């Protein structure tokens, strides 16, 4: 993984190239204050301060200054420096206007790329260092960049190289030296204790056998929170086989697990005063003689009988058993991340994770945190009448609705059946992917909703 720590350092008066940030509204006024040679050069370059992320280098003898275009010079976004970080020559820089707040995140992530499978990675362009007057924010910002990069790297890794065993390894590596305990349930113990997880993963080869991965950290008497991640390392759809187009990106179906693990690392690194319980249901939804079938009825860990309407609605099944396990230790809050439904993407597109919450207070906290760190979420309803869509003629409920409507809501309502009354729960149906690149955010795996939920947890528990 990229070493982000050297890329953002406190400003102690080191020599650095200034970066002037301008916006469309203020560019003309800024330009009038510049030397005549700067005005002439920018005019010759047709640099008018209007094109987002455009930048120019202004000569200063053997050195140069930078002018870059942002949406608002007074309200910097997390990504306004990302293009500069991707493009500027190696060296040390600082904002002429002072502090940069969340903009440092884009500076860091603009220098991260996934090159594990390139025989000839791009030539090393060196590092671009940003000086900051916000010394106290250096370490937290580096941790956010590391967490985001972890999600990206895990999601981008091909399924052939990242199965349930590799997810387990990633959790164990995250726990090393942090005083965290890891417990893995597999084999006969999984089959008897977590039947839904076993059913979904039962068709995979022995080397890619299913498991429930748990990590616990923190003082026993601290408020207990559960973070749950959907870890479907590849989703063929099972016997309800996906078409080729639907299967192409299914290496990313463990994106929820990647988010959950990254969030756990942030919580531990920040030393939030909580008792953390991370749970990842790690499976491959494969096809073989051992595959579970449409029409099968499976008794869950909670004792609820589930009729399988669609083997491609597997994510909610593996989460259900994990929810039951998490609830047994009586957390005061449970949050899950899952690449759960295409319906959420149809409703909200790729950029907006669908947020479901059992209380207005929890939803408001999450949405406020999302706005604060510019990591957007959009609340969707837990609409009780749609429970009728999950009715089964022979079992307690079916795993999918019969009607081709409200798919993300019915999926959330299925999950809610495994959340005990009184337990606060938030569910993020996230895409974990970017279909098109933008500065600091390459095409491929990405963290969507991670920063929002971490800030919410900081606000809820950091002051205790």
CSV table of C-alpha atoms in Angstrom, one decimal:
chain,number,residue,atom,x,y,z
A,1,UNK,CA,0.0,0.0,0.0
A,2,UNK,CA,1.1,3.6,-0.6
A,3,UNK,CA,3.0,5.1,2.3
A,4,UNK,CA,1.0,8.3,2.8
A,5,UNK,CA,2.8,9.6,5.9
A,6,UNK,CA,5.6,11.4,4.0
A,7,UNK,CA,3.1,13.1,1.7
A,8,UNK,CA,1.5,15.4,4.3
A,9,UNK,CA,3.7,17.0,6.9
A,10,UNK,CA,3.4,20.0,9.4
A,11,UNK,CA,4.6,23.3,8.1
A,12,UNK,CA,7.8,24.2,10.0
A,13,UNK,CA,8.9,26.9,7.6
A,14,UNK,CA,10.4,24.4,5.0
A,15,UNK,CA,11.0,25.7,1.5
A,16,UNK,CA,7.9,25.0,-0.6
A,17,UNK,CA,6.3,26.0,-3.9
A,18,UNK,CA,3.1,28.1,-3.3
A,19,UNK,CA,-0.2,26.9,-4.6
A,20,UNK,CA,-2.7,29.7,-5.3
A,21,UNK,CA,-6.3,28.4,-5.5
A,22,UNK,CA,-8.8,30.5,-7.6
A,23,UNK,CA,-12.4,30.1,-8.5
A,24,UNK,CA,-14.5,31.4,-11.4
A,25,UNK,CA,-16.0,34.2,-9.3
A,26,UNK,CA,-12.8,35.5,-7.9
A,27,UNK,CA,-10.3,34.9,-10.7
A,28,UNK,CA,-10.4,38.3,-12.3
A,29,UNK,CA,-9.8,40.1,-9.0
A,30,UNK,CA,-6.9,37.7,-8.2
A,31,UNK,CA,-5.4,38.2,-11.6
A,32,UNK,CA,-5.3,42.0,-11.3
A,33,UNK,CA,-3.0,41.6,-8.3
A,34,UNK,CA,-0.5,39.5,-10.1
A,35,UNK,CA,2.7,40.7,-11.9
A,36,UNK,CA,2.3,41.7,-15.5
A,37,UNK,CA,4.4,38.8,-16.7
A,38,UNK,CA,1.9,36.4,-14.9
A,39,UNK,CA,-1.0,38.0,-16.5
A,40,UNK,CA,0.6,37.8,-20.0
A,41,UNK,CA,1.5,34.2,-19.5
A,42,UNK,CA,-1.9,33.1,-18.3
A,43,UNK,CA,-3.5,35.0,-21.2
A,44,UNK,CA,-1.3,33.3,-23.6
A,45,UNK,CA,-2.3,29.9,-22.1
A,46,UNK,CA,-5.9,30.9,-22.3
A,47,UNK,CA,-6.1,30.2,-18.6
A,48,UNK,CA,-9.4,31.9,-17.4
A,49,UNK,CA,-10.0,30.3,-14.1
A,50,UNK,CA,-13.2,28.6,-15.3
A,51,UNK,CA,-12.3,25.0,-16.0
A,52,UNK,CA,-12.4,22.8,-12.8
A,53,UNK,CA,-9.1,21.2,-11.9
A,54,UNK,CA,-7.2,23.2,-14.5
A,55,UNK,CA,-3.8,24.5,-13.3
A,56,UNK,CA,-0.8,26.4,-14.6
A,57,UNK,CA,2.8,26.8,-13.5
A,58,UNK,CA,4.2,30.4,-13.1
A,59,UNK,CA,8.0,30.6,-13.4
A,60,UNK,CA,10.0,32.1,-10.6
A,61,UNK,CA,13.6,31.9,-11.7
A,62,UNK,CA,14.6,28.3,-11.3
A,63,UNK,CA,11.4,27.5,-9.5
A,64,UNK,CA,7.7,28.1,-10.0
A,65,UNK,CA,4.4,28.8,-8.3
A,66,UNK,CA,1.1,27.0,-9.0
A,67,UNK,CA,-2.3,28.4,-9.7
A,68,UNK,CA,-5.2,25.9,-9.7
A,69,UNK,CA,-8.9,26.2,-10.3
A,70,UNK,CA,-11.4,25.0,-7.6
A,71,UNK,CA,-15.1,25.2,-7.3
A,72,UNK,CA,-14.8,27.6,-4.4
A,73,UNK,CA,-11.6,29.1,-3.0
A,74,UNK,CA,-13.4,29.7,0.3
A,75,UNK,CA,-14.8,26.2,0.8
A,76,UNK,CA,-12.4,23.5,-0.2
A,77,UNK,CA,-13.6,20.0,-1.0
A,78,UNK,CA,-11.8,16.8,-0.2
A,79,UNK,CA,-10.9,16.5,-3.9
A,80,UNK,CA,-9.9,20.0,-4.9
A,81,UNK,CA,-6.1,19.3,-4.7
A,82,UNK,CA,-6.3,15.8,-6.1
A,83,UNK,CA,-5.5,16.7,-9.7
A,84,UNK,CA,-2.5,18.7,-8.5
A,85,UNK,CA,-1.3,15.8,-6.5
A,86,UNK,CA,-1.6,13.5,-9.6
A,87,UNK,CA,0.1,16.0,-12.0
A,88,UNK,CA,2.6,18.3,-10.4
A,89,UNK,CA,6.3,17.6,-10.5
A,90,UNK,CA,8.0,16.0,-7.5
A,91,UNK,CA,8.6,18.4,-4.7
A,92,UNK,CA,7.2,20.2,-1.7
A,93,UNK,CA,4.2,22.5,-1.9
A,94,UNK,CA,2.0,24.6,0.4
A,95,UNK,CA,-1.3,26.5,0.0
A,96,UNK,CA,-0.7,30.2,-0.3
A,97,UNK,CA,-3.9,30.8,1.6
A,98,UNK,CA,-3.0,28.6,4.5
A,99,UNK,CA,-5.0,25.7,5.9
A,100,UNK,CA,-6.6,23.1,3.7
A,101,UNK,CA,-8.8,21.0,6.0
A,102,UNK,CA,-10.3,18.0,4.1
A,103,UNK,CA,-8.5,18.9,0.9
A,104,UNK,CA,-5.5,17.1,2.1
A,105,UNK,CA,-7.4,13.8,1.6
A,106,UNK,CA,-7.4,14.3,-2.2
A,107,UNK,CA,-3.8,15.3,-2.1
A,108,UNK,CA,-2.9,11.9,-0.5
A,109,UNK,CA,-5.3,9.7,-2.6
A,110,UNK,CA,-4.2,11.5,-5.8
A,111,UNK,CA,-0.9,9.7,-5.3
A,112,UNK,CA,-2.3,6.2,-4.7
A,113,UNK,CA,-2.8,3.7,-7.5
A,114,UNK,CA,-3.4,0.0,-7.7
A,115,UNK,CA,-0.5,-1.5,-9.7
A,116,UNK,CA,-0.2,-5.0,-8.3
A,117,UNK,CA,-1.0,-6.6,-11.6
A,118,UNK,CA,1.0,-4.3,-13.9
A,119,UNK,CA,4.3,-5.9,-15.2
A,120,UNK,CA,5.6,-2.5,-16.0
A,121,UNK,CA,4.0,0.0,-13.6
A,122,UNK,CA,4.0,3.7,-14.5
A,123,UNK,CA,7.4,5.4,-14.1
A,124,UNK,CA,7.9,6.7,-10.6
A,125,UNK,CA,7.2,10.4,-10.7
A,126,UNK,CA,8.5,10.8,-7.1
A,127,UNK,CA,6.4,12.2,-4.3
A,128,UNK,CA,4.6,15.5,-3.9
A,129,UNK,CA,4.6,16.7,-0.3
A,130,UNK,CA,2.1,19.1,1.1
A,131,UNK,CA,2.9,21.3,4.0
A,132,UNK,CA,0.0,22.0,6.4
A,133,UNK,CA,-0.5,24.4,9.2
A,134,UNK,CA,-3.0,22.0,10.7
A,135,UNK,CA,-0.5,19.7,12.4
A,136,UNK,CA,-3.1,18.0,14.5
A,137,UNK,CA,-4.9,16.8,11.4
A,138,UNK,CA,-1.9,15.1,9.7
A,139,UNK,CA,-2.3,11.7,11.4
A,140,UNK,CA,-6.1,11.5,11.2
A,141,UNK,CA,-6.0,12.5,7.5
A,142,UNK,CA,-3.3,9.9,6.8
A,143,UNK,CA,-5.4,7.2,8.5
A,144,UNK,CA,-8.4,8.2,6.3
A,145,UNK,CA,-6.3,7.9,3.2
A,146,UNK,CA,-5.0,4.5,4.4
A,147,UNK,CA,-8.5,3.2,5.1
A,148,UNK,CA,-9.8,4.4,1.7
A,149,UNK,CA,-6.8,2.8,-0.1
A,150,UNK,CA,-7.4,-0.5,1.8
A,151,UNK,CA,-11.0,-0.6,0.5
A,152,UNK,CA,-9.9,0.2,-3.0
A,153,UNK,CA,-7.1,-2.4,-3.0
A,154,UNK,CA,-9.2,-5.2,-1.6
A,155,UNK,CA,-12.1,-4.5,-4.0
A,156,UNK,CA,-9.7,-4.2,-7.0
A,157,UNK,CA,-8.0,-7.5,-6.3
A,158,UNK,CA,-9.3,-10.3,-8.6
A,159,UNK,CA,-11.5,-12.9,-7.0
A,160,UNK,CA,-9.0,-15.6,-7.9
A,161,UNK,CA,-6.6,-14.1,-5.5
A,162,UNK,CA,-9.0,-12.9,-2.9
A,163,UNK,CA,-11.3,-15.5,-1.5
A,164,UNK,CA,-12.6,-16.2,2.1
A,165,UNK,CA,-9.2,-17.3,3.3
A,166,UNK,CA,-7.6,-14.1,2.0
A,167,UNK,CA,-10.2,-12.0,3.7
A,168,UNK,CA,-9.5,-13.8,6.9
A,169,UNK,CA,-5.8,-13.1,6.4
A,170,UNK,CA,-6.5,-9.3,5.9
A,171,UNK,CA,-8.5,-9.2,9.2
A,172,UNK,CA,-5.7,-11.0,11.0
A,173,UNK,CA,-3.1,-8.6,9.6
A,174,UNK,CA,-5.2,-5.7,10.7
A,175,UNK,CA,-5.4,-7.1,14.2
A,176,UNK,CA,-1.6,-7.6,14.6
A,177,UNK,CA,-0.1,-5.6,17.4
A,178,UNK,CA,-3.4,-3.8,18.3
A,179,UNK,CA,-4.6,-6.0,21.1
A,180,UNK,CA,-7.5,-7.3,19.1
A,181,UNK,CA,-8.7,-10.9,19.1
A,182,UNK,CA,-9.8,-12.7,16.0
A,183,UNK,CA,-12.1,-15.7,15.9
A,184,UNK,CA,-13.0,-17.7,12.8
A,185,UNK,CA,-15.9,-20.2,12.5
A,186,UNK,CA,-15.7,-22.7,9.7
A,187,UNK,CA,-16.3,-26.3,8.7
A,188,UNK,CA,-18.8,-28.3,10.8
A,189,UNK,CA,-19.1,-25.5,13.4
A,190,UNK,CA,-20.2,-23.1,10.7
A,191,UNK,CA,-22.7,-25.6,9.3
A,192,UNK,CA,-24.3,-26.2,12.6
A,193,UNK,CA,-24.1,-22.6,13.9
A,194,UNK,CA,-24.5,-20.4,10.8
A,195,UNK,CA,-26.7,-22.4,8.3
A,196,UNK,CA,-27.3,-19.5,6.0
A,197,UNK,CA,-23.6,-18.7,5.6
A,198,UNK,CA,-22.9,-22.3,5.0
A,199,UNK,CA,-25.6,-22.7,2.5
A,200,UNK,CA,-24.5,-19.8,0.4
A,201,UNK,CA,-20.8,-20.8,0.5
A,202,UNK,CA,-21.3,-24.5,0.4
A,203,UNK,CA,-20.8,-24.9,-3.4
A,204,UNK,CA,-17.3,-23.5,-3.3
A,205,UNK,CA,-14.1,-25.5,-3.4
A,206,UNK,CA,-12.5,-26.6,-0.1
A,207,UNK,CA,-9.8,-23.9,-0.6
A,208,UNK,CA,-12.5,-21.3,-0.8
A,209,UNK,CA,-14.8,-22.6,1.9
A,210,UNK,CA,-17.1,-20.2,3.8
A,211,UNK,CA,-16.4,-18.8,7.2
A,212,UNK,CA,-17.5,-16.2,9.7
A,213,UNK,CA,-14.6,-13.9,10.7
A,214,UNK,CA,-14.9,-11.9,13.9
A,215,UNK,CA,-12.6,-9.4,15.5
A,216,UNK,CA,-13.1,-7.8,18.9
A,217,UNK,CA,-11.2,-4.9,20.4
A,218,UNK,CA,-11.6,-2.4,23.3
A,219,UNK,CA,-12.4,-2.5,26.9
A,220,UNK,CA,-15.1,-4.9,28.0
A,221,UNK,CA,-17.0,-2.3,29.8
A,222,UNK,CA,-17.1,0.2,26.9
A,223,UNK,CA,-20.2,0.8,24.8
A,224,UNK,CA,-20.4,-2.2,22.5
A,225,UNK,CA,-20.8,-1.6,18.7
A,226,UNK,CA,-21.1,-4.2,15.9
A,227,UNK,CA,-19.8,-3.5,12.4
A,228,UNK,CA,-20.9,-6.1,9.9
A,229,UNK,CA,-19.6,-6.6,6.3
A,230,UNK,CA,-20.9,-8.7,3.4
A,231,UNK,CA,-17.9,-10.6,2.2
A,232,UNK,CA,-19.1,-12.4,-0.9
A,233,UNK,CA,-15.7,-12.7,-2.6
A,234,UNK,CA,-17.3,-13.7,-5.9
A,235,UNK,CA,-21.0,-13.9,-6.8
A,236,UNK,CA,-21.9,-16.1,-9.8
A,237,UNK,CA,-25.5,-15.8,-8.7
A,238,UNK,CA,-25.5,-19.5,-7.8
A,239,UNK,CA,-28.0,-21.7,-9.6
A,240,UNK,CA,-29.9,-18.6,-10.5
A,241,UNK,CA,-26.8,-17.8,-12.6
A,242,UNK,CA,-26.0,-14.2,-13.5
A,243,UNK,CA,-25.4,-13.4,-17.2
A,244,UNK,CA,-21.8,-12.6,-18.2
A,245,UNK,CA,-22.5,-8.8,-18.0
A,246,UNK,CA,-23.8,-9.1,-14.5
A,247,UNK,CA,-20.9,-11.3,-13.4
A,248,UNK,CA,-18.1,-9.2,-14.7
A,249,UNK,CA,-17.7,-6.9,-11.6
A,250,UNK,CA,-18.6,-9.5,-9.0
A,251,UNK,CA,-15.1,-9.5,-7.5
A,252,UNK,CA,-16.4,-6.3,-5.8
A,253,UNK,CA,-19.2,-8.1,-4.0
A,254,UNK,CA,-17.0,-8.2,-0.9
A,255,UNK,CA,-16.9,-4.4,-0.9
A,256,UNK,CA,-19.0,-4.3,2.2
A,257,UNK,CA,-16.5,-6.4,4.0
A,258,UNK,CA,-13.7,-4.1,2.8
A,259,UNK,CA,-15.6,-1.1,4.2
A,260,UNK,CA,-16.2,-2.8,7.5
A,261,UNK,CA,-12.6,-3.8,8.0
A,262,UNK,CA,-11.4,-0.3,7.0
A,263,UNK,CA,-13.9,1.2,9.5
A,264,UNK,CA,-12.6,-1.2,12.2
A,265,UNK,CA,-9.1,-0.1,11.6
A,266,UNK,CA,-10.1,3.6,11.8
A,267,UNK,CA,-11.9,3.0,15.1
A,268,UNK,CA,-8.9,1.2,16.6
A,269,UNK,CA,-6.4,3.7,15.3
A,270,UNK,CA,-8.5,6.6,16.8
A,271,UNK,CA,-8.8,4.7,20.1
A,272,UNK,CA,-12.5,5.4,20.2
A,273,UNK,CA,-13.8,4.3,23.7
A,274,UNK,CA,-15.9,1.4,22.4
A,275,UNK,CA,-16.0,-2.3,22.5
A,276,UNK,CA,-15.7,-3.1,18.8
A,277,UNK,CA,-17.1,-6.3,17.3
A,278,UNK,CA,-16.4,-6.7,13.6
A,279,UNK,CA,-18.1,-9.5,11.8
A,280,UNK,CA,-17.5,-10.5,8.2
A,281,UNK,CA,-19.4,-13.3,6.5
A,282,UNK,CA,-16.9,-14.5,3.9
A,283,UNK,CA,-18.2,-16.8,1.1
A,284,UNK,CA,-18.1,-17.5,-2.6
A,285,UNK,CA,-21.5,-18.0,-4.2
A,286,UNK,CA,-20.5,-20.7,-6.6
A,287,UNK,CA,-22.2,-23.4,-8.7
A,288,UNK,CA,-21.6,-27.1,-8.0
A,289,UNK,CA,-23.4,-30.2,-6.9
A,290,UNK,CA,-23.4,-28.8,-3.4
A,291,UNK,CA,-25.1,-25.5,-4.3
A,292,UNK,CA,-28.3,-24.5,-2.5
A,293,UNK,CA,-31.3,-24.4,-4.7
A,294,UNK,CA,-34.3,-22.2,-5.4
A,295,UNK,CA,-37.1,-23.6,-3.3
A,296,UNK,CA,-34.9,-24.9,-0.5
A,297,UNK,CA,-35.8,-23.9,3.1
A,298,UNK,CA,-33.0,-23.2,5.5
A,299,UNK,CA,-33.3,-22.6,9.2
A,300,UNK,CA,-31.2,-19.6,10.2
A,301,UNK,CA,-29.1,-19.2,13.3
A,302,UNK,CA,-32.0,-17.1,14.7
A,303,UNK,CA,-34.4,-20.1,14.2
A,304,UNK,CA,-36.3,-18.4,11.4
A,305,UNK,CA,-37.1,-20.6,8.4
A,306,UNK,CA,-36.1,-18.9,5.1
A,307,UNK,CA,-37.4,-20.1,1.8
A,308,UNK,CA,-34.9,-19.5,-1.1
A,309,UNK,CA,-36.7,-17.7,-3.8
A,310,UNK,CA,-33.5,-16.6,-5.6
A,311,UNK,CA,-30.0,-17.9,-5.0
A,312,UNK,CA,-28.7,-14.6,-6.3
A,313,UNK,CA,-30.2,-12.8,-3.3
A,314,UNK,CA,-27.4,-14.3,-1.2
A,315,UNK,CA,-25.9,-11.2,0.5
A,316,UNK,CA,-28.9,-10.8,2.8
A,317,UNK,CA,-28.6,-14.5,3.9
A,318,UNK,CA,-25.0,-14.3,5.0
A,319,UNK,CA,-25.6,-11.0,6.8
A,320,UNK,CA,-28.7,-12.4,8.6
A,321,UNK,CA,-26.7,-15.0,10.5
A,322,UNK,CA,-23.9,-12.5,11.2
A,323,UNK,CA,-26.6,-10.1,12.6
A,324,UNK,CA,-27.9,-12.8,14.9
A,325,UNK,CA,-24.4,-13.5,16.2
A,326,UNK,CA,-23.7,-9.7,16.8
A,327,UNK,CA,-27.0,-9.3,18.6
A,328,UNK,CA,-26.2,-12.1,21.0
A,329,UNK,CA,-23.7,-9.8,22.7
A,330,UNK,CA,-26.2,-6.9,23.0
A,331,UNK,CA,-24.5,-4.0,21.2
A,332,UNK,CA,-26.0,-0.6,21.5
A,333,UNK,CA,-25.4,0.1,17.8
A,334,UNK,CA,-25.0,-2.1,14.7
A,335,UNK,CA,-23.9,-0.8,11.3
A,336,UNK,CA,-23.5,-3.0,8.2
A,337,UNK,CA,-22.0,-2.3,4.8
A,338,UNK,CA,-23.1,-4.4,1.8
A,339,UNK,CA,-23.0,-4.3,-2.0
A,340,UNK,CA,-26.5,-5.6,-1.7
A,341,UNK,CA,-28.8,-4.6,-4.5
A,342,UNK,CA,-28.8,-3.4,-8.1
A,343,UNK,CA,-32.1,-1.7,-7.2
A,344,UNK,CA,-30.2,0.8,-5.0
A,345,UNK,CA,-28.0,1.7,-7.9
A,346,UNK,CA,-31.1,2.1,-10.2
A,347,UNK,CA,-32.7,4.4,-7.6
A,348,UNK,CA,-29.6,6.4,-6.6
A,349,UNK,CA,-26.9,5.8,-9.1
A,350,UNK,CA,-23.3,4.9,-8.3
A,351,UNK,CA,-22.3,7.8,-6.0
A,352,UNK,CA,-25.0,7.6,-3.3
A,353,UNK,CA,-25.1,4.7,-0.9
A,354,UNK,CA,-28.6,4.0,0.3
A,355,UNK,CA,-28.9,4.5,4.0
A,356,UNK,CA,-31.6,2.7,6.1
A,357,UNK,CA,-31.9,3.3,9.8
A,358,UNK,CA,-34.2,2.2,12.6
A,359,UNK,CA,-34.5,5.7,14.1
A,360,UNK,CA,-34.7,9.2,12.8
A,361,UNK,CA,-32.0,10.2,15.3
A,362,UNK,CA,-29.5,7.6,13.9
A,363,UNK,CA,-30.3,8.6,10.3
A,364,UNK,CA,-30.0,12.3,11.1
A,365,UNK,CA,-26.6,11.7,12.8
A,366,UNK,CA,-25.3,9.7,9.8
A,367,UNK,CA,-26.6,12.3,7.3
A,368,UNK,CA,-25.1,15.2,9.2
A,369,UNK,CA,-21.8,13.4,9.4
A,370,UNK,CA,-22.0,12.7,5.6
A,371,UNK,CA,-22.5,16.4,4.9
A,372,UNK,CA,-19.7,17.4,7.2
A,373,UNK,CA,-17.1,15.2,5.5
A,374,UNK,CA,-18.6,15.4,2.0
A,375,UNK,CA,-19.2,11.6,1.8
A,376,UNK,CA,-22.8,11.6,0.7
A,377,UNK,CA,-25.5,9.2,1.8
A,378,UNK,CA,-29.2,9.2,0.9
A,379,UNK,CA,-31.9,7.9,3.3
A,380,UNK,CA,-34.3,5.2,2.1
A,381,UNK,CA,-37.4,4.0,4.1
A,382,UNK,CA,-37.8,0.9,6.1
A,383,UNK,CA,-41.4,0.5,4.8
A,384,UNK,CA,-43.2,-2.0,6.9
A,385,UNK,CA,-46.0,-2.8,4.4
A,386,UNK,CA,-43.4,-4.2,2.0
A,387,UNK,CA,-42.9,-7.1,4.4
A,388,UNK,CA,-45.8,-8.6,2.4
A,389,UNK,CA,-43.4,-9.0,-0.6
A,390,UNK,CA,-41.3,-11.4,1.4
A,391,UNK,CA,-44.1,-13.8,2.4
A,392,UNK,CA,-43.5,-17.5,1.8
A,393,UNK,CA,-46.3,-20.1,1.5
A,394,UNK,CA,-44.4,-22.7,3.5
A,395,UNK,CA,-41.7,-20.9,5.6
A,396,UNK,CA,-41.4,-17.9,7.9
A,397,UNK,CA,-40.3,-15.7,5.0
A,398,UNK,CA,-38.7,-15.8,1.6
A,399,UNK,CA,-35.3,-14.3,0.8
A,400,UNK,CA,-36.6,-12.2,-2.2
A,401,UNK,CA,-39.7,-10.4,-3.2
A,402,UNK,CA,-41.9,-11.7,-6.0
A,403,UNK,CA,-42.6,-8.2,-7.4
A,404,UNK,CA,-40.0,-6.4,-9.5
A,405,UNK,CA,-40.2,-3.3,-7.4
A,406,UNK,CA,-38.6,-1.8,-4.2
A,407,UNK,CA,-35.7,-4.2,-4.4
A,408,UNK,CA,-33.4,-2.3,-2.0
A,409,UNK,CA,-36.2,-1.7,0.5
A,410,UNK,CA,-37.3,-5.3,0.5
A,411,UNK,CA,-33.7,-6.4,1.0
A,412,UNK,CA,-33.4,-4.1,3.9
A,413,UNK,CA,-36.7,-5.3,5.4
A,414,UNK,CA,-35.4,-8.9,5.1
A,415,UNK,CA,-32.3,-7.9,7.1
A,416,UNK,CA,-34.5,-6.0,9.7
A,417,UNK,CA,-36.2,-9.3,10.6
A,418,UNK,CA,-32.8,-10.3,12.1
A,419,UNK,CA,-32.4,-7.1,14.1
A,420,UNK,CA,-33.8,-7.3,17.6
A,421,UNK,CA,-36.3,-4.7,18.8
A,422,UNK,CA,-34.5,-1.9,20.6
A,423,UNK,CA,-31.1,-2.3,18.8
A,424,UNK,CA,-30.2,0.8,16.8
A,425,UNK,CA,-29.2,-0.3,13.3
A,426,UNK,CA,-27.9,1.4,10.2
A,427,UNK,CA,-27.6,-0.4,6.8
A,428,UNK,CA,-25.6,1.0,3.9
A,429,UNK,CA,-26.3,-0.5,0.5
A,430,UNK,CA,-23.1,0.8,-1.2
A,431,UNK,CA,-21.7,0.3,-4.7
A,432,UNK,CA,-18.0,0.2,-3.6
A,433,UNK,CA,-17.0,1.1,-7.2
A,434,UNK,CA,-16.5,4.0,-9.6
A,435,UNK,CA,-17.4,3.4,-13.2
A,436,UNK,CA,-15.5,6.5,-14.4
A,437,UNK,CA,-12.4,8.2,-13.1
A,438,UNK,CA,-12.1,11.7,-11.6
A,439,UNK,CA,-9.3,13.5,-9.8
A,440,UNK,CA,-8.2,11.4,-6.8
A,441,UNK,CA,-10.8,8.7,-7.6
A,442,UNK,CA,-9.7,6.3,-10.3
A,443,UNK,CA,-12.0,3.9,-12.0
A,444,UNK,CA,-12.4,0.8,-9.8
A,445,UNK,CA,-13.0,0.0,-6.2
A,446,UNK,CA,-13.8,2.9,-3.9
A,447,UNK,CA,-14.9,3.7,-0.3
A,448,UNK,CA,-18.4,5.2,-0.4
A,449,UNK,CA,-20.0,5.9,3.0
A,450,UNK,CA,-16.9,5.0,5.0
A,451,UNK,CA,-15.9,8.5,6.1
A,452,UNK,CA,-19.5,9.4,6.9
A,453,UNK,CA,-20.0,6.5,9.3
A,454,UNK,CA,-16.6,7.0,10.9
A,455,UNK,CA,-17.4,10.7,11.6
A,456,UNK,CA,-20.8,9.7,13.0
A,457,UNK,CA,-19.1,7.2,15.4
A,458,UNK,CA,-16.5,9.9,16.4
A,459,UNK,CA,-19.4,12.3,17.2
A,460,UNK,CA,-21.3,9.7,19.2
A,461,UNK,CA,-18.6,8.0,21.1
A,462,UNK,CA,-15.5,10.2,20.9
A,463,UNK,CA,-16.6,12.6,23.6
A,464,UNK,CA,-17.5,9.9,26.2
